mmCIF file of C-alpha atoms and ligand atoms in Angstrom:
data_model
loop_
_atom_site.group_PDB
_atom_site.id
_atom_site.type_symbol
_atom_site.label_atom_id
_atom_site.label_comp_id
_atom_site.label_asym_id
_atom_site.label_seq_id
_atom_site.Cartn_x
_atom_site.Cartn_y
_atom_site.Cartn_z
ATOM 1 C CA MET A 516 -5.245 -48.370 9.541
ATOM 2 C CA THR A 517 -8.080 -47.795 11.261
ATOM 3 C CA ALA A 518 -11.448 -48.112 8.572
ATOM 4 C CA ARG A 519 -12.985 -44.550 8.271
ATOM 5 C CA THR A 520 -16.831 -46.704 9.545
ATOM 6 C CA LYS A 521 -15.191 -46.678 12.831
ATOM 7 C CA THR A 522 -14.623 -43.195 13.383
ATOM 8 C CA ALA A 523 -17.983 -42.842 11.005
ATOM 9 C CA GLY A 524 -20.766 -40.846 12.704
ATOM 10 C CA THR A 525 -24.500 -41.339 12.040
ATOM 11 C CA ALA A 526 -25.185 -40.934 8.175
ATOM 12 C CA LYS A 527 -27.349 -38.424 8.781
ATOM 13 C CA SER A 528 -24.697 -36.331 10.036
ATOM 14 C CA PRO A 529 -25.434 -32.574 8.297
ATOM 15 C CA THR A 530 -22.824 -32.287 5.573
ATOM 16 C CA ARG A 531 -21.083 -28.568 5.346
ATOM 17 C CA LEU A 532 -17.972 -26.785 4.029
ATOM 18 C CA VAL A 533 -16.057 -24.481 4.038
ATOM 19 C CA ILE A 534 -13.925 -22.492 2.290
ATOM 20 C CA HIS A 535 -11.156 -19.702 2.152
ATOM 21 C CA GLY A 536 -9.332 -18.113 -0.410
ATOM 22 C CA GLY A 537 -6.610 -16.171 1.031
ATOM 23 C CA ALA A 538 -6.316 -13.830 4.296
ATOM 24 C CA GLY A 539 -4.766 -10.336 4.408
ATOM 25 C CA THR A 540 -4.545 -6.342 4.197
ATOM 26 C CA ILE A 541 -7.962 -6.555 1.928
ATOM 27 C CA THR A 542 -10.314 -3.893 2.341
ATOM 28 C CA ARG A 543 -13.517 -3.102 0.456
ATOM 29 C CA SER A 544 -11.898 -0.045 -0.339
ATOM 30 C CA LYS A 545 -8.734 -0.726 -2.107
ATOM 31 C CA LEU A 546 -11.128 -3.731 -3.640
ATOM 32 C CA LYS A 547 -12.141 -2.162 -7.065
ATOM 33 C CA ALA A 548 -16.301 -3.160 -6.850
ATOM 34 C CA GLU A 549 -15.709 -5.602 -10.416
ATOM 35 C CA LEU A 550 -13.103 -7.280 -8.868
ATOM 36 C CA GLU A 551 -14.795 -8.339 -5.421
ATOM 37 C CA GLN A 552 -17.993 -9.819 -7.865
ATOM 38 C CA ALA A 553 -15.573 -11.644 -9.959
ATOM 39 C CA TYR A 554 -13.596 -13.150 -6.408
ATOM 40 C CA THR A 555 -17.452 -13.612 -4.534
ATOM 41 C CA GLN A 556 -18.266 -15.670 -8.417
ATOM 42 C CA VAL A 557 -15.225 -18.301 -7.722
ATOM 43 C CA LEU A 558 -16.139 -18.292 -4.453
ATOM 44 C CA GLU A 559 -19.851 -19.622 -4.702
ATOM 45 C CA GLN A 560 -18.524 -21.746 -7.518
ATOM 46 C CA SER A 561 -15.924 -23.283 -5.421
ATOM 47 C CA LEU A 562 -18.406 -23.746 -3.001
ATOM 48 C CA THR A 563 -21.530 -24.832 -5.729
ATOM 49 C CA ALA A 564 -18.824 -28.365 -6.379
ATOM 50 C CA GLY A 565 -17.898 -29.085 -2.439
ATOM 51 C CA HIS A 566 -21.453 -29.219 -1.644
ATOM 52 C CA ALA A 567 -21.971 -30.620 -4.959
ATOM 53 C CA VAL A 568 -20.479 -33.842 -3.757
ATOM 54 C CA LEU A 569 -21.839 -33.810 -0.581
ATOM 55 C CA GLU A 570 -25.077 -33.399 -1.408
ATOM 56 C CA ALA A 571 -25.009 -36.431 -3.775
ATOM 57 C CA GLY A 572 -23.593 -38.612 -0.554
ATOM 58 C CA GLY A 573 -20.028 -38.407 -2.123
ATOM 59 C CA ASN A 574 -17.003 -38.409 1.301
ATOM 60 C CA SER A 575 -15.503 -35.048 2.731
ATOM 61 C CA ILE A 576 -11.987 -35.879 0.584
ATOM 62 C CA ASP A 577 -13.688 -35.591 -3.154
ATOM 63 C CA ALA A 578 -15.896 -32.115 -1.768
ATOM 64 C CA VAL A 579 -12.830 -30.829 -0.630
ATOM 65 C CA ILE A 580 -11.038 -31.536 -3.566
ATOM 66 C CA ALA A 581 -13.256 -30.096 -5.691
ATOM 67 C CA ALA A 582 -13.750 -26.580 -3.760
ATOM 68 C CA ILE A 583 -9.907 -26.480 -4.146
ATOM 69 C CA VAL A 584 -9.792 -27.521 -8.112
ATOM 70 C CA VAL A 585 -12.743 -24.611 -8.849
ATOM 71 C CA MET A 586 -9.623 -22.396 -7.108
ATOM 72 C CA GLU A 587 -6.893 -23.798 -8.154
ATOM 73 C CA ASP A 588 -8.036 -23.338 -11.800
ATOM 74 C CA SER A 589 -9.066 -19.416 -11.269
ATOM 75 C CA PRO A 590 -6.545 -17.186 -11.447
ATOM 76 C CA LEU A 591 -7.572 -14.561 -9.471
ATOM 77 C CA PHE A 592 -5.787 -17.501 -6.297
ATOM 78 C CA ASN A 593 -2.448 -17.608 -5.262
ATOM 79 C CA ALA A 594 -2.600 -21.272 -5.209
ATOM 80 C CA GLY A 595 -2.538 -23.430 -8.599
ATOM 81 C CA LYS A 596 -2.871 -20.925 -12.517
ATOM 82 C CA GLY A 597 -2.378 -17.709 -10.744
ATOM 83 C CA ALA A 598 0.120 -18.253 -8.208
ATOM 84 C CA VAL A 599 3.067 -16.474 -7.043
ATOM 85 C CA PHE A 600 6.563 -16.727 -8.068
ATOM 86 C CA SER A 601 9.559 -17.193 -6.709
ATOM 87 C CA ASN A 602 13.007 -14.530 -6.467
ATOM 88 C CA ALA A 603 14.324 -16.953 -9.294
ATOM 89 C CA GLY A 604 10.801 -16.315 -11.790
ATOM 90 C CA ASN A 605 9.827 -19.856 -11.737
ATOM 91 C CA THR A 606 6.014 -20.982 -9.485
ATOM 92 C CA GLU A 607 6.978 -23.587 -7.019
ATOM 93 C CA LEU A 608 3.323 -25.696 -5.802
ATOM 94 C CA ASP A 609 2.616 -26.638 -1.692
ATOM 95 C CA ALA A 610 -0.325 -28.841 -1.386
ATOM 96 C CA SER A 611 -1.181 -31.024 1.387
ATOM 97 C CA ILE A 612 -5.093 -32.922 2.809
ATOM 98 C CA MET A 613 -5.384 -34.608 5.241
ATOM 99 C CA ASP A 614 -8.952 -37.403 6.272
ATOM 100 C CA GLY A 615 -10.013 -37.334 9.287
ATOM 101 C CA ALA A 616 -11.483 -40.464 9.524
ATOM 102 C CA THR A 617 -7.661 -42.221 9.135
ATOM 103 C CA ARG A 618 -5.989 -39.684 9.993
ATOM 104 C CA MET A 619 -4.478 -40.975 6.378
ATOM 105 C CA ALA A 620 -2.631 -37.560 5.358
ATOM 106 C CA GLY A 621 -0.994 -36.381 1.721
ATOM 107 C CA SER A 622 1.135 -33.433 0.631
ATOM 108 C CA VAL A 623 4.018 -31.645 -2.086
ATOM 109 C CA ALA A 624 6.079 -29.311 -1.324
ATOM 110 C CA ALA A 625 7.415 -26.725 -4.294
ATOM 111 C CA VAL A 626 5.744 -28.677 -7.368
ATOM 112 C CA THR A 627 5.893 -27.012 -10.704
ATOM 113 C CA THR A 628 4.375 -29.047 -13.287
ATOM 114 C CA ILE A 629 1.225 -30.716 -11.826
ATOM 115 C CA ARG A 630 -2.140 -28.353 -12.828
ATOM 116 C CA ASN A 631 -3.673 -28.947 -9.488
ATOM 117 C CA PRO A 632 -1.490 -29.600 -6.572
ATOM 118 C CA ILE A 633 -4.105 -30.723 -4.636
ATOM 119 C CA ARG A 634 -4.875 -33.953 -6.316
ATOM 120 C CA ALA A 635 -1.332 -34.534 -6.572
ATOM 121 C CA ALA A 636 -1.833 -34.385 -2.210
ATOM 122 C CA HIS A 637 -4.350 -37.246 -2.320
ATOM 123 C CA ALA A 638 -2.779 -39.549 -4.499
ATOM 124 C CA VAL A 639 0.895 -38.902 -2.648
ATOM 125 C CA MET A 640 -2.032 -40.131 0.473
ATOM 126 C CA THR A 641 -4.178 -42.452 -1.137
ATOM 127 C CA ASN A 642 -1.195 -43.882 -3.941
ATOM 128 C CA SER A 643 1.745 -44.556 -2.338
ATOM 129 C CA SER A 644 3.598 -44.841 1.185
ATOM 130 C CA HIS A 645 4.581 -41.198 1.953
ATOM 131 C CA VAL A 646 2.345 -37.903 3.711
ATOM 132 C CA MET A 647 5.312 -36.243 1.963
ATOM 133 C CA LEU A 648 6.795 -35.269 -1.677
ATOM 134 C CA MET A 649 8.734 -32.825 -3.001
ATOM 135 C CA GLY A 650 10.270 -31.197 -6.309
ATOM 136 C CA GLN A 651 10.686 -32.900 -8.908
ATOM 137 C CA GLY A 652 9.843 -36.515 -7.348
ATOM 138 C CA ALA A 653 7.066 -35.291 -6.349
ATOM 139 C CA ASP A 654 6.328 -34.012 -9.802
ATOM 140 C CA ALA A 655 7.647 -37.924 -11.700
ATOM 141 C CA PHE A 656 5.130 -39.512 -8.953
ATOM 142 C CA ALA A 657 2.203 -36.941 -10.078
ATOM 143 C CA ALA A 658 2.997 -38.262 -13.912
ATOM 144 C CA GLU A 659 2.931 -41.559 -13.102
ATOM 145 C CA LYS A 660 0.166 -41.470 -11.645
ATOM 146 C CA GLY A 661 -1.727 -40.698 -14.279
ATOM 147 C CA LEU A 662 -2.688 -36.570 -13.239
ATOM 148 C CA GLU A 663 -2.414 -33.154 -15.750
ATOM 149 C CA ILE A 664 1.006 -32.677 -16.209
ATOM 150 C CA VAL A 665 1.065 -28.614 -17.384
ATOM 151 C CA ASP A 666 4.182 -26.571 -18.640
ATOM 152 C CA PRO A 667 5.417 -24.033 -16.200
ATOM 153 C CA SER A 668 4.377 -21.681 -18.595
ATOM 154 C CA TYR A 669 1.083 -22.165 -17.740
ATOM 155 C CA PHE A 670 0.976 -20.899 -14.528
ATOM 156 C CA HIS A 671 2.549 -17.527 -15.589
ATOM 157 C CA THR A 672 -0.381 -14.593 -14.887
ATOM 158 C CA GLU A 673 1.462 -10.971 -15.993
ATOM 159 C CA PHE A 674 0.143 -9.542 -12.314
ATOM 160 C CA ARG A 675 1.647 -12.253 -10.287
ATOM 161 C CA TRP A 676 4.578 -10.765 -12.502
ATOM 162 C CA ASN A 677 3.960 -7.333 -11.724
ATOM 163 C CA GLN A 678 3.970 -8.516 -8.681
ATOM 164 C CA LEU A 679 7.364 -10.131 -8.175
ATOM 165 C CA GLN A 680 8.892 -6.750 -9.978
ATOM 166 C CA LYS A 681 7.380 -4.638 -7.390
ATOM 167 C CA ALA A 682 8.875 -7.041 -4.118
ATOM 168 C CA ILE A 683 12.823 -7.348 -5.775
ATOM 169 C CA ALA A 684 12.248 -3.810 -6.074
ATOM 170 C CA GLN A 685 11.248 -2.879 -2.711
ATOM 171 C CA GLU A 686 13.121 -5.517 -1.009
ATOM 172 C CA ARG A 687 16.411 -3.235 -2.343
ATOM 173 C CA LEU A 688 14.655 0.062 -1.066
ATOM 174 C CA GLN A 689 13.979 -2.368 2.166
ATOM 175 C CA GLN A 690 17.980 -3.463 2.095
ATOM 176 C CA ASP A 691 18.285 0.796 1.793
ATOM 177 C CA HIS A 692 16.735 2.239 4.846
ATOM 178 C CA ASP A 693 13.601 1.094 6.077
ATOM 179 C CA VAL A 694 12.519 -2.617 7.274
ATOM 180 C CA VAL A 695 8.348 -2.812 7.023
ATOM 181 C CA PRO A 696 7.337 -2.515 10.498
ATOM 182 C CA ASP A 697 6.748 -5.603 12.260
ATOM 183 C CA THR A 698 6.791 -8.125 9.983
ATOM 184 C CA PRO A 699 9.702 -9.879 8.033
ATOM 185 C CA TYR A 700 7.939 -10.424 4.253
ATOM 186 C CA PRO A 701 8.198 -7.403 1.656
ATOM 187 C CA GLU A 702 4.506 -5.040 1.449
ATOM 188 C CA THR A 703 3.182 -7.385 -1.211
ATOM 189 C CA ASN A 704 2.362 -9.437 0.633
ATOM 190 C CA GLU A 705 0.134 -7.672 2.428
ATOM 191 C CA LYS A 706 -2.061 -9.662 0.381
ATOM 192 C CA ARG A 707 -2.224 -13.367 0.209
ATOM 193 C CA GLY A 708 -4.746 -15.988 -1.783
ATOM 194 C CA THR A 709 -3.918 -19.466 -0.607
ATOM 195 C CA VAL A 710 -7.033 -21.229 -0.860
ATOM 196 C CA GLY A 711 -8.023 -24.345 1.951
ATOM 197 C CA ALA A 712 -11.559 -25.635 2.386
ATOM 198 C CA VAL A 713 -13.105 -28.352 5.473
ATOM 199 C CA ALA A 714 -15.671 -30.575 4.958
ATOM 200 C CA LEU A 715 -17.793 -32.406 7.063
ATOM 201 C CA ASP A 716 -19.917 -35.549 5.358
ATOM 202 C CA ARG A 717 -22.913 -36.865 5.593
ATOM 203 C CA HIS A 718 -20.960 -39.793 7.888
ATOM 204 C CA GLY A 719 -19.764 -37.665 9.762
ATOM 205 C CA ASN A 720 -16.939 -37.507 8.386
ATOM 206 C CA LEU A 721 -14.146 -34.267 8.566
ATOM 207 C CA ALA A 722 -11.495 -33.717 5.822
ATOM 208 C CA ALA A 723 -8.777 -30.497 4.848
ATOM 209 C CA GLY A 724 -7.344 -29.513 2.032
ATOM 210 C CA THR A 725 -5.096 -26.306 1.470
ATOM 211 C CA SER A 726 -2.887 -25.003 -1.477
ATOM 212 C CA THR A 727 -1.094 -22.427 -2.616
ATOM 213 C CA GLY A 728 1.559 -20.335 -4.334
ATOM 214 C CA GLY A 729 3.505 -19.768 -1.567
ATOM 215 C CA LEU A 730 4.617 -15.840 -0.911
ATOM 216 C CA THR A 731 5.587 -13.340 -3.879
ATOM 217 C CA ASN A 732 9.795 -13.345 -4.132
ATOM 218 C CA LYS A 733 10.467 -16.290 -1.517
ATOM 219 C CA ARG A 734 13.479 -17.726 -2.140
ATOM 220 C CA PHE A 735 14.033 -20.735 -4.362
ATOM 221 C CA GLY A 736 12.766 -23.819 -2.138
ATOM 222 C CA ARG A 737 11.174 -22.552 0.560
ATOM 223 C CA VAL A 738 8.215 -24.538 1.684
ATOM 224 C CA GLY A 739 5.735 -22.226 3.786
ATOM 225 C CA ASP A 740 3.483 -23.880 6.067
ATOM 226 C CA SER A 741 0.347 -24.857 3.208
ATOM 227 C CA PRO A 742 1.737 -28.241 2.567
ATOM 228 C CA VAL A 743 3.139 -29.249 6.573
ATOM 229 C CA ILE A 744 0.436 -31.689 8.473
ATOM 230 C CA GLY A 745 -0.554 -29.721 11.925
ATOM 231 C CA ALA A 746 1.185 -26.827 10.266
ATOM 232 C CA GLY A 747 -1.085 -25.836 7.375
ATOM 233 C CA THR A 748 -3.224 -28.852 7.474
ATOM 234 C CA TYR A 749 -5.048 -30.388 9.606
ATOM 235 C CA ALA A 750 -8.276 -32.934 9.890
ATOM 236 C CA ASP A 751 -8.653 -35.463 12.832
ATOM 237 C CA ASN A 752 -12.634 -36.583 13.437
ATOM 238 C CA ARG A 753 -12.158 -36.544 17.303
ATOM 239 C CA SER A 754 -11.798 -32.343 17.239
ATOM 240 C CA VAL A 755 -11.649 -31.043 13.916
ATOM 241 C CA ALA A 756 -10.679 -30.163 10.593
ATOM 242 C CA VAL A 757 -8.423 -26.857 9.955
ATOM 243 C CA SER A 758 -7.514 -25.150 7.227
ATOM 244 C CA ALA A 759 -5.157 -22.657 7.600
ATOM 245 C CA THR A 760 -3.606 -18.945 5.149
ATOM 246 C CA GLY A 761 -1.004 -17.186 6.631
ATOM 247 C CA THR A 762 2.739 -16.097 7.034
ATOM 248 C CA GLY A 763 3.747 -19.801 6.840
ATOM 249 C CA GLU A 764 6.688 -19.541 8.241
ATOM 250 C CA ILE A 765 5.372 -18.346 11.989
ATOM 251 C CA PHE A 766 1.628 -20.525 10.877
ATOM 252 C CA ILE A 767 5.001 -23.627 11.085
ATOM 253 C CA ARG A 768 6.043 -22.099 14.174
ATOM 254 C CA THR A 769 2.644 -22.174 15.951
ATOM 255 C CA VAL A 770 1.943 -25.576 14.938
ATOM 256 C CA ALA A 771 -1.675 -23.410 13.854
ATOM 257 C CA ALA A 772 -3.687 -26.326 12.128
ATOM 258 C CA PHE A 773 -2.954 -28.835 14.493
ATOM 259 C CA ASN A 774 -2.451 -26.606 17.990
ATOM 260 C CA THR A 775 -6.567 -25.381 17.348
ATOM 261 C CA ALA A 776 -7.654 -28.935 16.682
ATOM 262 C CA ALA A 777 -5.669 -29.960 19.881
ATOM 263 C CA GLN A 778 -7.273 -26.839 22.075
ATOM 264 C CA VAL A 779 -10.362 -28.668 20.561
ATOM 265 C CA ARG A 780 -9.619 -31.878 21.863
ATOM 266 C CA LEU A 781 -7.868 -31.996 24.878
ATOM 267 C CA GLN A 782 -9.402 -28.078 26.573
ATOM 268 C CA HIS A 783 -12.253 -28.831 25.239
ATOM 269 C CA LEU A 784 -12.902 -25.372 24.255
ATOM 270 C CA PRO A 785 -15.370 -24.291 21.400
ATOM 271 C CA ILE A 786 -14.094 -24.211 18.026
ATOM 272 C CA THR A 787 -13.975 -20.309 18.121
ATOM 273 C CA GLU A 788 -12.036 -19.678 20.594
ATOM 274 C CA ALA A 789 -9.743 -22.482 20.015
ATOM 275 C CA ALA A 790 -9.083 -20.607 16.640
ATOM 276 C CA ASP A 791 -8.592 -16.907 18.052
ATOM 277 C CA ASN A 792 -5.880 -18.658 20.624
ATOM 278 C CA THR A 793 -3.817 -19.848 17.733
ATOM 279 C CA LEU A 794 -3.698 -16.058 16.073
ATOM 280 C CA GLY A 795 -2.996 -14.869 18.984
ATOM 281 C CA GLU A 796 0.093 -16.855 19.437
ATOM 282 C CA ILE A 797 1.047 -15.810 15.855
ATOM 283 C CA ALA A 798 0.589 -12.380 16.379
ATOM 284 C CA ASP A 799 3.285 -12.059 19.666
ATOM 285 C CA ILE A 800 5.395 -13.653 17.127
ATOM 286 C CA GLY A 801 4.722 -11.089 14.230
ATOM 287 C CA GLY A 802 2.897 -13.023 11.934
ATOM 288 C CA ASP A 803 -0.546 -12.805 10.776
ATOM 289 C CA GLY A 804 -3.363 -14.356 8.840
ATOM 290 C CA GLY A 805 -7.086 -16.628 9.450
ATOM 291 C CA LEU A 806 -8.182 -20.374 9.801
ATOM 292 C CA ILE A 807 -11.640 -21.925 8.656
ATOM 293 C CA VAL A 808 -12.285 -24.840 11.408
ATOM 294 C CA LEU A 809 -14.999 -27.113 10.622
ATOM 295 C CA ASP A 810 -15.955 -29.809 13.649
ATOM 296 C CA ALA A 811 -17.868 -33.198 13.488
ATOM 297 C CA LYS A 812 -21.212 -31.484 14.816
ATOM 298 C CA GLY A 813 -20.897 -29.253 11.422
ATOM 299 C CA ASN A 814 -20.449 -25.749 14.057
ATOM 300 C CA HIS A 815 -17.933 -23.468 11.571
ATOM 301 C CA ALA A 816 -15.623 -20.549 11.868
ATOM 302 C CA MET A 817 -13.823 -18.318 9.628
ATOM 303 C CA ARG A 818 -11.757 -16.375 11.861
ATOM 304 C CA PHE A 819 -8.637 -13.834 10.828
ATOM 305 C CA ASN A 820 -6.352 -11.174 11.979
ATOM 306 C CA THR A 821 -5.491 -9.433 8.968
ATOM 307 C CA ARG A 822 -8.746 -7.267 7.140
ATOM 308 C CA GLY A 823 -9.957 -9.543 5.263
ATOM 309 C CA MET A 824 -9.893 -12.883 4.354
ATOM 310 C CA PHE A 825 -12.157 -14.780 1.240
ATOM 311 C CA ARG A 826 -14.303 -16.905 2.486
ATOM 312 C CA GLY A 827 -17.520 -18.969 2.318
ATOM 313 C CA THR A 828 -19.818 -21.706 3.607
ATOM 314 C CA ILE A 829 -22.238 -23.683 2.614
ATOM 315 C CA GLY A 830 -23.886 -26.819 4.475
ATOM 316 C CA GLY A 831 -27.114 -29.185 2.986
ATOM 317 C CA ASP A 832 -30.125 -25.666 2.633
ATOM 318 C CA GLY A 833 -27.701 -25.510 -0.793
ATOM 319 C CA ILE A 834 -27.181 -21.822 0.195
ATOM 320 C CA ALA A 835 -23.949 -20.618 0.051
ATOM 321 C CA GLN A 836 -21.973 -17.333 1.823
ATOM 322 C CA VAL A 837 -19.029 -15.633 0.906
ATOM 323 C CA SER A 838 -17.367 -13.017 2.878
ATOM 324 C CA ILE A 839 -14.239 -11.596 2.278
ATOM 325 C CA PHE A 840 -13.545 -7.948 4.445
ATOM 326 C CA SER A 841 -13.402 -7.642 8.484
ATOM 327 C CA ASP A 842 -17.225 -6.973 10.450
ATOM 328 C CA LYS A 843 -14.819 -5.359 11.923
ATOM 329 C CA ASN A 844 -12.013 -2.962 9.772
ATOM 330 C CA PRO A 845 -14.202 -3.120 6.228
HETATM 331 N N1 LIG B 10 1.169 -19.718 3.839
HETATM 332 C C1 LIG B 10 0.972 -19.311 2.478
HETATM 333 C C2 LIG B 10 2.564 -20.075 2.527
HETATM 334 O O1 LIG B 10 2.773 -18.685 3.006
HETATM 335 C C3 LIG B 10 0.810 -17.642 2.159
HETATM 336 C C4 LIG B 10 -0.498 -18.235 2.495
HETATM 337 O O2 LIG B 10 -1.371 -18.557 3.364
HETATM 338 O O3 LIG B 10 -1.081 -17.453 2.125
HETATM 339 O O4 LIG B 10 2.662 -20.361 1.819
#
């Protein structure tokens, strides 16, 4: 195993944290002012939590976890509390994390009782010889490692329950006649709320993490891109850290996060171009969503091909910048 310090940069690296809270049809006309304010507040809290870790000299992995836990604990996002329901009426959560210095990674899929799945992904990375654990085995592993276990009802929110009922009704309609144009996903998925973070610490080390409840009305047992290393999450100090959000099946098929990192490392493309190329490939085969990308110099990109993406960034100056809508399509 490569030691962290071997690939680490100087102790004076600029720090940066970039987060997303999901991409989709998020427009000013659809998002009420109070809700916009509530989202902004949680995004700022998430940035502040991760920034505090980085400023205290902590590592990028801990910053990613701190940022994601804030969003997992907020009912506004589709991760942890407030996650969407599967077609069986339960919440099945996916999460992953990757360390850019060592390229160690951990993930959990379809877990139902872990309050903060991102912590479980981290435990898999640091406390097991595996990369991915799923279902009951992952839930049991998290309990064994002393992580907070909750009753599945903890994740339930009225809003998501109603969203499932609407999706079920729409699917029935779709079976009867129309298919939502250009997408295999029901309309209720147009605003997604997966969360993710990428961070660069003082030592020049990158990390990435992603956490989600998946898609509303997904078939139970379905696993999306978020816990798949290379699809939803990737980090390598030699290129970039990436976290994705969008139509998971297509992000898996385009190996979205690794695809972006590979273009930077092997083709030496600027990070924005690499992210846009990946999103272009995703659009070509019927998907959409967004990517946050950060390199070891602190350059970052927050790109998406949807109407909006909850997103934000904070650097060494401690000024949190949060945006939701597209500049092109506010
Ligand atoms: N990518 C996630 C999934 O397919 C959903 C999302 O990003 O909103 O599970």
